[in-house]
């Protein structure tokens, strides 16, 4: 590769990582803002157990991801600008590790998607059969899923016909509801959960896009590292 082409790779790589530094700082700032913003931790997201997850831990997740993106991108920028083999190799190593984690997540998502509707039905039916109006340890999990997915019972609200009234998590409003009132969720949770999982197909496309960018980053870092080994980006590679 001619020196002019190598300079193009260098500054494209730097621009690429500067953009990610900006994105990382934005995530970092958003995480810190949510952590210290007045009232955020008291938000009622109407998501049962997910409320605690979102209000207590989500800001820390944003800070961690933002900080990691900033550090790795700065390593890439400095490695390219100062023609430092060590930093470029470190950048490649970090990106490679992230790719491995993403592959693992993708495999888990595919495995979970391949879980049959019958398996979900069996799992949820056992939880519904054991439901005892909050007295059973697994009741909280059932309530959380029914609130989050806006469903009731395994196949329908009739699964609770033996109870004097439906679980509060089945009710559309805060008022107590029963099979006869009609103010409850109609859809069973097996259908609601499977439909919700299928609606997240766009996540795969996002992961593919990120993987392409990471692959380009690794290729560019390899090119720059080889050029740095020769002594200068002005040398042919």
PDB file of C-alpha atoms in Angstrom:
ATOM      1  CA  UNK A   1       0.000   0.000   0.000  1.00  0.00           C
ATOM      2  CA  UNK A   2       1.277   3.433  -0.890  1.00  0.00           C
ATOM      3  CA  UNK A   3       2.031   5.971   1.784  1.00  0.00           C
ATOM      4  CA  UNK A   4      -0.898   8.134   0.739  1.00  0.00           C
ATOM      5  CA  UNK A   5      -3.250   5.199   1.223  1.00  0.00           C
ATOM      6  CA  UNK A   6      -1.745   4.493   4.619  1.00  0.00           C
ATOM      7  CA  UNK A   7      -2.307   8.088   5.689  1.00  0.00           C
ATOM      8  CA  UNK A   8      -5.936   7.745   4.572  1.00  0.00           C
ATOM      9  CA  UNK A   9      -6.329   4.612   6.703  1.00  0.00           C
ATOM     10  CA  UNK A  10      -4.698   6.387   9.646  1.00  0.00           C
ATOM     11  CA  UNK A  11      -6.983   9.413   9.669  1.00  0.00           C
ATOM     12  CA  UNK A  12     -10.098   7.387   8.867  1.00  0.00           C
ATOM     13  CA  UNK A  13      -9.245   5.195  11.850  1.00  0.00           C
ATOM     14  CA  UNK A  14      -8.696   8.239  14.069  1.00  0.00           C
ATOM     15  CA  UNK A  15     -11.961   9.854  12.934  1.00  0.00           C
ATOM     16  CA  UNK A  16     -13.760   6.573  13.520  1.00  0.00           C
ATOM     17  CA  UNK A  17     -12.509   6.410  17.105  1.00  0.00           C
ATOM     18  CA  UNK A  18     -13.086  10.104  17.812  1.00  0.00           C
ATOM     19  CA  UNK A  19     -16.731   9.506  16.920  1.00  0.00           C
ATOM     20  CA  UNK A  20     -16.851   6.633  19.383  1.00  0.00           C
ATOM     21  CA  UNK A  21     -15.199   8.776  22.063  1.00  0.00           C
ATOM     22  CA  UNK A  22     -18.016  11.296  21.625  1.00  0.00           C
ATOM     23  CA  UNK A  23     -20.640   8.532  21.817  1.00  0.00           C
ATOM     24  CA  UNK A  24     -18.940   7.081  24.893  1.00  0.00           C
ATOM     25  CA  UNK A  25     -18.894  10.474  26.608  1.00  0.00           C
ATOM     26  CA  UNK A  26     -22.589  10.892  25.812  1.00  0.00           C
ATOM     27  CA  UNK A  27     -23.406   7.530  27.424  1.00  0.00           C
ATOM     28  CA  UNK A  28     -21.188   8.381  30.387  1.00  0.00           C
ATOM     29  CA  UNK A  29     -22.875  11.749  30.845  1.00  0.00           C
ATOM     30  CA  UNK A  30     -26.359  10.265  30.494  1.00  0.00           C
ATOM     31  CA  UNK A  31     -25.572   7.605  33.094  1.00  0.00           C
ATOM     32  CA  UNK A  32     -24.268  10.178  35.571  1.00  0.00           C
ATOM     33  CA  UNK A  33     -27.248  12.454  34.896  1.00  0.00           C
ATOM     34  CA  UNK A  34     -29.747   9.639  35.550  1.00  0.00           C
ATOM     35  CA  UNK A  35     -27.867   8.600  38.678  1.00  0.00           C
ATOM     36  CA  UNK A  36     -27.922  12.055  40.243  1.00  0.00           C
ATOM     37  CA  UNK A  37     -31.074  13.466  38.602  1.00  0.00           C
ATOM     38  CA  UNK A  38     -33.646  14.405  41.210  1.00  0.00           C
ATOM     39  CA  UNK A  39     -36.589  12.029  41.165  1.00  0.00           C
ATOM     40  CA  UNK A  40     -35.270   9.430  38.706  1.00  0.00           C
ATOM     41  CA  UNK A  41     -34.752   6.754  41.361  1.00  0.00           C
ATOM     42  CA  UNK A  42     -38.332   7.344  42.574  1.00  0.00           C
ATOM     43  CA  UNK A  43     -39.901   6.803  39.160  1.00  0.00           C
ATOM     44  CA  UNK A  44     -42.709   4.260  39.046  1.00  0.00           C
ATOM     45  CA  UNK A  45     -42.260   2.505  35.705  1.00  0.00           C
ATOM     46  CA  UNK A  46     -45.155   0.103  36.368  1.00  0.00           C
ATOM     47  CA  UNK A  47     -42.866  -2.816  35.532  1.00  0.00           C
ATOM     48  CA  UNK A  48     -42.806  -4.707  38.797  1.00  0.00           C
ATOM     49  CA  UNK A  49     -39.312  -6.001  39.549  1.00  0.00           C
ATOM     50  CA  UNK A  50     -37.987  -4.328  36.396  1.00  0.00           C
ATOM     51  CA  UNK A  51     -38.573  -0.936  38.016  1.00  0.00           C
ATOM     52  CA  UNK A  52     -35.730  -1.538  40.486  1.00  0.00           C
ATOM     53  CA  UNK A  53     -33.517  -2.828  37.683  1.00  0.00           C
ATOM     54  CA  UNK A  54     -34.085   0.288  35.555  1.00  0.00           C
ATOM     55  CA  UNK A  55     -33.892   2.923  38.283  1.00  0.00           C
ATOM     56  CA  UNK A  56     -31.065   1.475  40.389  1.00  0.00           C
ATOM     57  CA  UNK A  57     -28.718  -0.311  37.987  1.00  0.00           C
ATOM     58  CA  UNK A  58     -29.346   1.112  34.510  1.00  0.00           C
ATOM     59  CA  UNK A  59     -27.342   4.336  35.178  1.00  0.00           C
ATOM     60  CA  UNK A  60     -24.339   2.247  36.295  1.00  0.00           C
ATOM     61  CA  UNK A  61     -24.592   0.132  33.140  1.00  0.00           C
ATOM     62  CA  UNK A  62     -24.517   3.293  31.006  1.00  0.00           C
ATOM     63  CA  UNK A  63     -21.508   4.660  32.909  1.00  0.00           C
ATOM     64  CA  UNK A  64     -19.633   1.358  32.567  1.00  0.00           C
ATOM     65  CA  UNK A  65     -20.329   1.019  28.834  1.00  0.00           C
ATOM     66  CA  UNK A  66     -19.562   4.689  28.170  1.00  0.00           C
ATOM     67  CA  UNK A  67     -16.303   4.560  30.117  1.00  0.00           C
ATOM     68  CA  UNK A  68     -15.203   1.375  28.336  1.00  0.00           C
ATOM     69  CA  UNK A  69     -15.958   2.860  24.902  1.00  0.00           C
ATOM     70  CA  UNK A  70     -14.022   6.052  25.730  1.00  0.00           C
ATOM     71  CA  UNK A  71     -10.961   4.177  27.026  1.00  0.00           C
ATOM     72  CA  UNK A  72     -10.753   1.750  24.098  1.00  0.00           C
ATOM     73  CA  UNK A  73     -11.331   4.500  21.518  1.00  0.00           C
ATOM     74  CA  UNK A  74      -8.653   6.713  23.090  1.00  0.00           C
ATOM     75  CA  UNK A  75      -6.228   3.785  22.991  1.00  0.00           C
ATOM     76  CA  UNK A  76      -6.947   3.435  19.269  1.00  0.00           C
ATOM     77  CA  UNK A  77      -6.535   7.169  18.604  1.00  0.00           C
ATOM     78  CA  UNK A  78      -3.256   7.419  20.513  1.00  0.00           C
ATOM     79  CA  UNK A  79      -1.923   4.252  18.914  1.00  0.00           C
ATOM     80  CA  UNK A  80      -2.599   5.592  15.416  1.00  0.00           C
ATOM     81  CA  UNK A  81      -1.410   9.149  16.008  1.00  0.00           C
ATOM     82  CA  UNK A  82       1.804   8.129  17.801  1.00  0.00           C
ATOM     83  CA  UNK A  83       2.405   5.046  15.645  1.00  0.00           C
ATOM     84  CA  UNK A  84       2.578   2.926  18.788  1.00  0.00           C
ATOM     85  CA  UNK A  85       2.482  -0.810  18.118  1.00  0.00           C
ATOM     86  CA  UNK A  86       1.693  -1.684  21.713  1.00  0.00           C
ATOM     87  CA  UNK A  87      -1.406   0.535  21.839  1.00  0.00           C
ATOM     88  CA  UNK A  88      -2.626  -0.669  18.450  1.00  0.00           C
ATOM     89  CA  UNK A  89      -2.226  -4.305  19.496  1.00  0.00           C
ATOM     90  CA  UNK A  90      -4.007  -3.552  22.781  1.00  0.00           C
ATOM     91  CA  UNK A  91      -6.844  -1.923  20.833  1.00  0.00           C
ATOM     92  CA  UNK A  92      -7.112  -5.011  18.582  1.00  0.00           C
ATOM     93  CA  UNK A  93      -7.143  -7.277  21.641  1.00  0.00           C
ATOM     94  CA  UNK A  94      -9.958  -5.341  23.345  1.00  0.00           C
ATOM     95  CA  UNK A  95     -12.090  -5.248  20.198  1.00  0.00           C
ATOM     96  CA  UNK A  96     -11.507  -8.969  19.678  1.00  0.00           C
ATOM     97  CA  UNK A  97     -12.641  -9.693  23.254  1.00  0.00           C
ATOM     98  CA  UNK A  98     -15.786  -7.600  22.744  1.00  0.00           C
ATOM     99  CA  UNK A  99     -16.503  -9.538  19.542  1.00  0.00           C
ATOM    100  CA  UNK A 100     -16.229 -12.824  21.452  1.00  0.00           C
ATOM    101  CA  UNK A 101     -18.690 -11.540  24.073  1.00  0.00           C
ATOM    102  CA  UNK A 102     -21.105 -10.436  21.357  1.00  0.00           C
ATOM    103  CA  UNK A 103     -20.881 -13.845  19.666  1.00  0.00           C
ATOM    104  CA  UNK A 104     -21.683 -15.504  23.006  1.00  0.00           C
ATOM    105  CA  UNK A 105     -24.668 -13.182  23.503  1.00  0.00           C
ATOM    106  CA  UNK A 106     -25.861 -13.893  19.958  1.00  0.00           C
ATOM    107  CA  UNK A 107     -25.659 -17.664  20.516  1.00  0.00           C
ATOM    108  CA  UNK A 108     -27.626 -17.333  23.762  1.00  0.00           C
ATOM    109  CA  UNK A 109     -30.268 -15.220  22.030  1.00  0.00           C
ATOM    110  CA  UNK A 110     -30.628 -17.793  19.245  1.00  0.00           C
ATOM    111  CA  UNK A 111     -30.838 -20.620  21.763  1.00  0.00           C
ATOM    112  CA  UNK A 112     -33.506 -18.751  23.710  1.00  0.00           C
ATOM    113  CA  UNK A 113     -35.429 -17.980  20.520  1.00  0.00           C
ATOM    114  CA  UNK A 114     -35.351 -21.657  19.579  1.00  0.00           C
ATOM    115  CA  UNK A 115     -36.996 -22.542  22.870  1.00  0.00           C
ATOM    116  CA  UNK A 116     -40.350 -23.969  21.813  1.00  0.00           C
ATOM    117  CA  UNK A 117     -43.641 -22.400  22.686  1.00  0.00           C
ATOM    118  CA  UNK A 118     -44.493 -25.644  24.474  1.00  0.00           C
ATOM    119  CA  UNK A 119     -41.502 -25.229  26.796  1.00  0.00           C
ATOM    120  CA  UNK A 120     -42.553 -21.692  27.722  1.00  0.00           C
ATOM    121  CA  UNK A 121     -46.108 -22.934  28.215  1.00  0.00           C
ATOM    122  CA  UNK A 122     -44.992 -25.744  30.531  1.00  0.00           C
ATOM    123  CA  UNK A 123     -42.792 -23.430  32.576  1.00  0.00           C
ATOM    124  CA  UNK A 124     -45.467 -20.756  33.017  1.00  0.00           C
ATOM    125  CA  UNK A 125     -48.248 -23.269  33.662  1.00  0.00           C
ATOM    126  CA  UNK A 126     -46.319 -24.717  36.611  1.00  0.00           C
ATOM    127  CA  UNK A 127     -45.893 -21.201  38.029  1.00  0.00           C
ATOM    128  CA  UNK A 128     -49.591 -20.396  37.584  1.00  0.00           C
ATOM    129  CA  UNK A 129     -50.660 -23.690  39.173  1.00  0.00           C
ATOM    130  CA  UNK A 130     -48.580 -22.836  42.248  1.00  0.00           C
ATOM    131  CA  UNK A 131     -49.887 -19.270  42.465  1.00  0.00           C
ATOM    132  CA  UNK A 132     -51.261 -18.441  45.906  1.00  0.00           C
ATOM    133  CA  UNK A 133     -52.053 -14.696  45.965  1.00  0.00           C
ATOM    134  CA  UNK A 134     -48.572 -13.631  47.009  1.00  0.00           C
ATOM    135  CA  UNK A 135     -47.993 -16.370  49.579  1.00  0.00           C
ATOM    136  CA  UNK A 136     -45.804 -18.488  47.311  1.00  0.00           C
ATOM    137  CA  UNK A 137     -42.173 -17.418  46.675  1.00  0.00           C
ATOM    138  CA  UNK A 138     -42.693 -17.726  42.899  1.00  0.00           C
ATOM    139  CA  UNK A 139     -45.748 -15.458  42.887  1.00  0.00           C
ATOM    140  CA  UNK A 140     -43.611 -12.329  42.565  1.00  0.00           C
ATOM    141  CA  UNK A 141     -42.079 -13.676  39.338  1.00  0.00           C
ATOM    142  CA  UNK A 142     -45.539 -14.410  37.922  1.00  0.00           C
ATOM    143  CA  UNK A 143     -46.794 -10.931  38.868  1.00  0.00           C
ATOM    144  CA  UNK A 144     -43.755  -9.264  37.307  1.00  0.00           C
ATOM    145  CA  UNK A 145     -44.183 -11.103  33.995  1.00  0.00           C
ATOM    146  CA  UNK A 146     -47.933 -10.478  33.884  1.00  0.00           C
ATOM    147  CA  UNK A 147     -47.442  -6.758  34.468  1.00  0.00           C
ATOM    148  CA  UNK A 148     -44.559  -6.428  32.013  1.00  0.00           C
ATOM    149  CA  UNK A 149     -46.128  -8.475  29.191  1.00  0.00           C
ATOM    150  CA  UNK A 150     -49.709  -7.317  29.964  1.00  0.00           C
ATOM    151  CA  UNK A 151     -51.040 -10.851  30.115  1.00  0.00           C
ATOM    152  CA  UNK A 152     -52.930 -13.107  32.498  1.00  0.00           C
ATOM    153  CA  UNK A 153     -52.454 -16.802  33.157  1.00  0.00           C
ATOM    154  CA  UNK A 154     -50.684 -19.327  30.958  1.00  0.00           C
ATOM    155  CA  UNK A 155     -53.269 -19.540  28.165  1.00  0.00           C
ATOM    156  CA  UNK A 156     -55.832 -17.018  29.475  1.00  0.00           C
ATOM    157  CA  UNK A 157     -57.286 -15.503  32.634  1.00  0.00           C
ATOM    158  CA  UNK A 158     -59.435 -18.664  33.020  1.00  0.00           C
ATOM    159  CA  UNK A 159     -56.382 -20.414  34.451  1.00  0.00           C
ATOM    160  CA  UNK A 160     -57.196 -18.594  37.707  1.00  0.00           C
ATOM    161  CA  UNK A 161     -60.841 -19.700  37.772  1.00  0.00           C
ATOM    162  CA  UNK A 162     -60.327 -21.583  41.034  1.00  0.00           C
ATOM    163  CA  UNK A 163     -59.266 -18.392  42.844  1.00  0.00           C
ATOM    164  CA  UNK A 164     -61.804 -16.044  44.412  1.00  0.00           C
ATOM    165  CA  UNK A 165     -60.423 -13.168  42.342  1.00  0.00           C
ATOM    166  CA  UNK A 166     -57.731 -12.669  39.736  1.00  0.00           C
ATOM    167  CA  UNK A 167     -54.202 -11.623  40.770  1.00  0.00           C
ATOM    168  CA  UNK A 168     -53.834  -7.845  40.906  1.00  0.00           C
ATOM    169  CA  UNK A 169     -51.153  -8.114  38.218  1.00  0.00           C
ATOM    170  CA  UNK A 170     -53.863  -9.301  35.801  1.00  0.00           C
ATOM    171  CA  UNK A 171     -55.984  -6.200  36.321  1.00  0.00           C
ATOM    172  CA  UNK A 172     -55.839  -3.349  33.824  1.00  0.00           C
ATOM    173  CA  UNK A 173     -56.619  -0.835  36.576  1.00  0.00           C
ATOM    174  CA  UNK A 174     -55.632  -0.650  40.246  1.00  0.00           C
ATOM    175  CA  UNK A 175     -59.057  -1.907  41.266  1.00  0.00           C
ATOM    176  CA  UNK A 176     -59.605  -5.561  42.118  1.00  0.00           C
ATOM    177  CA  UNK A 177     -60.868  -7.565  39.161  1.00  0.00           C
ATOM    178  CA  UNK A 178     -62.445 -10.948  38.545  1.00  0.00           C
ATOM    179  CA  UNK A 179     -63.247 -13.225  35.630  1.00  0.00           C
ATOM    180  CA  UNK A 180     -66.652 -11.528  35.295  1.00  0.00           C
ATOM    181  CA  UNK A 181     -65.605  -7.863  35.427  1.00  0.00           C
ATOM    182  CA  UNK A 182     -63.760  -7.746  32.116  1.00  0.00           C
ATOM    183  CA  UNK A 183     -61.149  -5.293  33.459  1.00  0.00           C
ATOM    184  CA  UNK A 184     -58.324  -7.798  33.115  1.00  0.00           C
ATOM    185  CA  UNK A 185     -55.795  -8.706  30.454  1.00  0.00           C
ATOM    186  CA  UNK A 186     -57.263 -11.119  27.919  1.00  0.00           C
ATOM    187  CA  UNK A 187     -54.112 -12.576  26.390  1.00  0.00           C
ATOM    188  CA  UNK A 188     -52.337 -15.534  27.946  1.00  0.00           C
ATOM    189  CA  UNK A 189     -48.684 -15.097  28.903  1.00  0.00           C
ATOM    190  CA  UNK A 190     -47.377 -17.900  26.647  1.00  0.00           C
ATOM    191  CA  UNK A 191     -48.591 -16.034  23.549  1.00  0.00           C
ATOM    192  CA  UNK A 192     -47.544 -12.641  24.929  1.00  0.00           C
ATOM    193  CA  UNK A 193     -43.988 -13.778  25.760  1.00  0.00           C
ATOM    194  CA  UNK A 194     -43.368 -15.539  22.431  1.00  0.00           C
ATOM    195  CA  UNK A 195     -44.723 -12.574  20.439  1.00  0.00           C
ATOM    196  CA  UNK A 196     -42.538 -10.201  22.441  1.00  0.00           C
ATOM    197  CA  UNK A 197     -39.429 -12.281  21.769  1.00  0.00           C
ATOM    198  CA  UNK A 198     -40.116 -12.340  18.022  1.00  0.00           C
ATOM    199  CA  UNK A 199     -40.480  -8.541  18.008  1.00  0.00           C
ATOM    200  CA  UNK A 200     -36.793  -8.115  18.903  1.00  0.00           C
ATOM    201  CA  UNK A 201     -35.479  -9.350  15.547  1.00  0.00           C
ATOM    202  CA  UNK A 202     -33.995  -5.889  14.854  1.00  0.00           C
ATOM    203  CA  UNK A 203     -31.428  -6.555  17.588  1.00  0.00           C
ATOM    204  CA  UNK A 204     -29.700  -9.015  15.260  1.00  0.00           C
ATOM    205  CA  UNK A 205     -29.354  -6.383  12.539  1.00  0.00           C
ATOM    206  CA  UNK A 206     -27.915  -3.938  15.062  1.00  0.00           C
ATOM    207  CA  UNK A 207     -25.386  -6.551  16.208  1.00  0.00           C
ATOM    208  CA  UNK A 208     -24.416  -7.254  12.583  1.00  0.00           C
ATOM    209  CA  UNK A 209     -23.841  -3.514  11.988  1.00  0.00           C
ATOM    210  CA  UNK A 210     -21.713  -3.213  15.117  1.00  0.00           C
ATOM    211  CA  UNK A 211     -19.764  -6.338  14.148  1.00  0.00           C
ATOM    212  CA  UNK A 212     -18.965  -4.851  10.722  1.00  0.00           C
ATOM    213  CA  UNK A 213     -17.625  -1.665  12.344  1.00  0.00           C
ATOM    214  CA  UNK A 214     -15.552  -3.691  14.792  1.00  0.00           C
ATOM    215  CA  UNK A 215     -14.170  -5.831  11.964  1.00  0.00           C
ATOM    216  CA  UNK A 216     -13.131  -2.681  10.103  1.00  0.00           C
ATOM    217  CA  UNK A 217     -11.528  -1.372  13.294  1.00  0.00           C
ATOM    218  CA  UNK A 218      -9.517  -4.564  13.703  1.00  0.00           C
ATOM    219  CA  UNK A 219      -8.428  -4.544  10.036  1.00  0.00           C
ATOM    220  CA  UNK A 220      -7.364  -0.886  10.236  1.00  0.00           C
ATOM    221  CA  UNK A 221      -5.482  -1.455  13.498  1.00  0.00           C
ATOM    222  CA  UNK A 222      -3.647  -4.423  11.952  1.00  0.00           C
ATOM    223  CA  UNK A 223      -2.669  -2.348   8.920  1.00  0.00           C
ATOM    224  CA  UNK A 224      -1.441   0.519  11.087  1.00  0.00           C
ATOM    225  CA  UNK A 225       0.411  -1.862  13.406  1.00  0.00           C
ATOM    226  CA  UNK A 226       2.220  -3.482  10.461  1.00  0.00           C
ATOM    227  CA  UNK A 227       3.096  -0.063   9.098  1.00  0.00           C
ATOM    228  CA  UNK A 228       4.358   1.091  12.502  1.00  0.00           C
ATOM    229  CA  UNK A 229       6.544  -1.998  12.665  1.00  0.00           C
ATOM    230  CA  UNK A 230       8.208  -0.864   9.455  1.00  0.00           C
ATOM    231  CA  UNK A 231       8.990   2.442  11.101  1.00  0.00           C
ATOM    232  CA  UNK A 232       6.610   4.969   9.557  1.00  0.00           C
ATOM    233  CA  UNK A 233       3.222   5.351   7.934  1.00  0.00           C
ATOM    234  CA  UNK A 234       5.065   6.928   5.044  1.00  0.00           C
ATOM    235  CA  UNK A 235       6.680   3.562   4.244  1.00  0.00           C
ATOM    236  CA  UNK A 236       4.857   1.247   1.826  1.00  0.00           C
ATOM    237  CA  UNK A 237       3.210  -1.801   3.442  1.00  0.00           C
TER     238      UNK A 237
END
